[in-house]
Short mmCIF file of C-alpha atoms in Angstrom, two decimals:
data_model
loop_
_atom_site.label_atom_id
_atom_site.label_comp_id
_atom_site.label_asym_id
_atom_site.label_seq_id
_atom_site.Cartn_x
_atom_site.Cartn_y
_atom_site.Cartn_z
CA UNK Z 1 -27.26 15.65 -8.25
CA UNK Z 2 -24.49 16.01 -5.75
CA UNK Z 3 -26.27 13.50 -3.39
CA UNK Z 4 -26.69 10.97 -6.15
CA UNK Z 5 -22.98 11.38 -7.21
CA UNK Z 6 -22.07 10.75 -3.41
CA UNK Z 7 -24.40 7.72 -3.38
CA UNK Z 8 -22.77 6.39 -6.52
CA UNK Z 9 -19.32 6.75 -4.89
CA UNK Z 10 -20.67 5.11 -1.76
CA UNK Z 11 -22.01 2.13 -3.71
CA UNK Z 12 -18.62 1.83 -5.44
CA UNK Z 13 -16.94 1.81 -2.10
CA UNK Z 14 -19.29 -0.94 -0.87
CA UNK Z 15 -18.49 -3.01 -3.94
CA UNK Z 16 -14.77 -2.66 -3.19
CA UNK Z 17 -15.37 -3.53 0.37
CA UNK Z 18 -17.40 -6.76 -0.44
CA UNK Z 19 -14.53 -7.82 -2.78
CA UNK Z 20 -12.08 -7.23 -0.01
CA UNK Z 21 -14.36 -9.17 2.34
CA UNK Z 22 -14.53 -12.10 0.01
CA UNK Z 23 -10.77 -12.17 -0.51
CA UNK Z 24 -9.98 -11.89 3.27
CA UNK Z 25 -12.51 -14.63 4.11
CA UNK Z 26 -10.91 -16.97 1.45
CA UNK Z 27 -7.49 -16.09 2.89
CA UNK Z 28 -8.51 -16.79 6.42
CA UNK Z 29 -10.35 -20.00 5.54
CA UNK Z 30 -7.79 -21.53 3.11
CA UNK Z 31 -4.35 -20.11 3.79
CA UNK Z 32 -3.97 -18.97 7.45
CA UNK Z 33 -3.42 -21.11 10.48
CA UNK Z 34 -6.56 -19.65 12.00
CA UNK Z 35 -8.58 -21.09 9.22
CA UNK Z 36 -7.34 -24.55 9.98
CA UNK Z 37 -8.37 -24.13 13.60
CA UNK Z 38 -11.79 -22.97 12.46
CA UNK Z 39 -12.40 -26.01 10.24
CA UNK Z 40 -12.43 -28.21 13.15
CA UNK Z 41 -15.25 -26.32 14.82
CA UNK Z 42 -17.40 -26.49 11.67
CA UNK Z 43 -17.78 -30.24 12.14
CA UNK Z 44 -20.47 -29.55 14.81
CA UNK Z 45 -22.61 -27.40 12.47
CA UNK Z 46 -25.26 -28.66 10.18
CA UNK Z 47 -23.57 -27.78 6.96
CA UNK Z 48 -20.12 -28.85 8.19
CA UNK Z 49 -17.05 -27.79 6.27
CA UNK Z 50 -19.22 -26.02 3.69
CA UNK Z 51 -20.57 -23.45 6.10
CA UNK Z 52 -17.91 -20.68 5.39
CA UNK Z 53 -18.25 -21.23 1.66
CA UNK Z 54 -22.02 -20.98 1.76
CA UNK Z 55 -21.61 -17.63 3.51
CA UNK Z 56 -19.30 -16.53 0.76
CA UNK Z 57 -21.98 -17.72 -1.74
CA UNK Z 58 -24.41 -15.21 -0.11
CA UNK Z 59 -21.94 -12.31 -0.81
CA UNK Z 60 -21.85 -12.86 -4.57
CA UNK Z 61 -25.50 -11.86 -5.24
CA UNK Z 62 -25.10 -8.86 -3.04
CA UNK Z 63 -22.03 -7.79 -4.96
CA UNK Z 64 -23.95 -8.25 -8.31
CA UNK Z 65 -26.89 -6.35 -6.87
CA UNK Z 66 -24.62 -3.43 -5.83
CA UNK Z 67 -23.27 -3.49 -9.39
CA UNK Z 68 -26.83 -3.13 -10.76
CA UNK Z 69 -27.48 -0.31 -8.27
CA UNK Z 70 -24.40 1.40 -9.38
CA UNK Z 71 -25.31 1.04 -13.04
CA UNK Z 72 -28.80 2.37 -12.32
CA UNK Z 73 -27.36 5.37 -10.51
CA UNK Z 74 -25.08 6.11 -13.46
CA UNK Z 75 -28.10 5.85 -15.78
CA UNK Z 76 -29.92 8.39 -13.64
CA UNK Z 77 -26.93 10.76 -13.63
CA UNK Z 78 -26.63 10.49 -17.45
CA UNK Z 79 -30.27 10.35 -18.58
CA UNK Z 80 -32.32 11.94 -15.78
CA UNK Z 81 -34.24 10.48 -12.92
CA UNK Z 82 -37.26 9.02 -14.62
CA UNK Z 83 -36.06 6.50 -17.14
CA UNK Z 84 -37.01 2.84 -17.59
CA UNK Z 85 -33.35 1.60 -17.82
CA UNK Z 86 -32.51 2.54 -14.26
CA UNK Z 87 -35.83 1.22 -13.04
CA UNK Z 88 -35.07 -2.14 -14.70
CA UNK Z 89 -31.57 -2.19 -13.07
CA UNK Z 90 -33.11 -1.40 -9.67
CA UNK Z 91 -35.66 -4.19 -10.10
CA UNK Z 92 -32.96 -6.75 -10.84
CA UNK Z 93 -31.01 -5.50 -7.80
CA UNK Z 94 -34.10 -5.59 -5.55
CA UNK Z 95 -34.81 -9.24 -6.71
CA UNK Z 96 -31.32 -10.30 -6.03
CA UNK Z 97 -31.32 -8.67 -2.57
CA UNK Z 98 -34.77 -10.11 -1.71
CA UNK Z 99 -33.82 -13.60 -2.75
CA UNK Z 100 -30.47 -13.33 -0.84
CA UNK Z 101 -32.30 -12.01 2.24
CA UNK Z 102 -34.85 -14.90 2.11
CA UNK Z 103 -32.25 -17.65 1.56
CA UNK Z 104 -29.90 -16.08 4.13
CA UNK Z 105 -32.76 -15.96 6.67
CA UNK Z 106 -33.45 -19.63 5.98
CA UNK Z 107 -29.76 -20.54 6.17
CA UNK Z 108 -29.07 -18.63 9.29
CA UNK Z 109 -32.21 -19.83 11.01
CA UNK Z 110 -31.13 -23.44 10.50
CA UNK Z 111 -27.70 -22.66 11.97
CA UNK Z 112 -29.27 -20.67 14.78
CA UNK Z 113 -31.60 -23.60 15.75
CA UNK Z 114 -28.98 -26.23 15.20
CA UNK Z 115 -26.53 -24.33 17.58
CA UNK Z 116 -29.41 -23.68 19.96
CA UNK Z 117 -29.05 -19.97 19.75
CA UNK Z 118 -25.40 -19.83 20.80
CA UNK Z 119 -24.13 -18.15 17.64
CA UNK Z 120 -25.71 -16.39 14.67
CA UNK Z 121 -28.43 -14.11 16.07
CA UNK Z 122 -26.73 -11.08 14.46
CA UNK Z 123 -26.78 -12.75 11.09
CA UNK Z 124 -30.57 -13.04 11.25
CA UNK Z 125 -30.68 -9.30 11.69
CA UNK Z 126 -28.40 -8.84 8.66
CA UNK Z 127 -30.62 -11.02 6.60
CA UNK Z 128 -33.78 -9.14 7.52
CA UNK Z 129 -31.97 -5.83 6.65
CA UNK Z 130 -30.96 -7.19 3.23
CA UNK Z 131 -34.62 -8.39 2.69
CA UNK Z 132 -35.96 -4.89 3.63
CA UNK Z 133 -33.44 -3.15 1.40
CA UNK Z 134 -34.56 -5.46 -1.52
CA UNK Z 135 -38.24 -4.42 -0.80
CA UNK Z 136 -37.48 -0.75 -0.56
CA UNK Z 137 -35.40 -0.82 -3.70
CA UNK Z 138 -38.37 -2.46 -5.48
CA UNK Z 139 -40.58 0.42 -4.34
CA UNK Z 140 -38.06 2.93 -5.60
CA UNK Z 141 -38.06 1.24 -8.99
CA UNK Z 142 -41.89 1.38 -9.05
CA UNK Z 143 -41.74 5.09 -8.26
CA UNK Z 144 -39.26 5.61 -11.07
CA UNK Z 145 -41.39 3.69 -13.59
CA UNK Z 146 -44.56 5.71 -12.54
CA UNK Z 147 -42.55 8.93 -12.83
CA UNK Z 148 -41.40 7.94 -16.20
CA UNK Z 149 -44.91 7.26 -17.48
CA UNK Z 150 -46.14 10.59 -15.97
CA UNK Z 151 -43.31 12.40 -17.62
CA UNK Z 152 -44.15 10.79 -21.01
CA UNK Z 153 -47.82 11.69 -20.64
CA UNK Z 154 -46.92 15.26 -19.70
CA UNK Z 155 -44.62 15.62 -22.71
CA UNK Z 156 -47.41 14.35 -25.06
CA UNK Z 157 -49.99 16.87 -23.56
CA UNK Z 158 -50.45 19.90 -25.78
#
């Protein structure tokens, strides 16, 4: 249980970090002089001035997925490992991460091809990682569902 409590705290820290990233990106893009300089360079990109806002749009589902993961961990800490509530929350989080990974991969591939590989290769790896985390979280949710049904069957056995 100590490891789950640590993981819960880690996820809460990640959520705080994502909120900070969103706020800093908004500050840099809208308020600072550096953001005004960057806006001129976005004219050469496929999505133009919308590019930084589209990146911010990808952070929102990740933040929501982290919220569902944290709620699922809290359910496990309160009700035990094998319960359907936490599995449902992990499934929602895995779906959000999977969709974000796929759309992020498409978005960054378009940027990568448009810029002829000059920038953005690291973003492709990030998108693949988010995609894999979504798949792994879906597997964990399936394990919890199977464990829950085995636990129920075991409790009904005389």
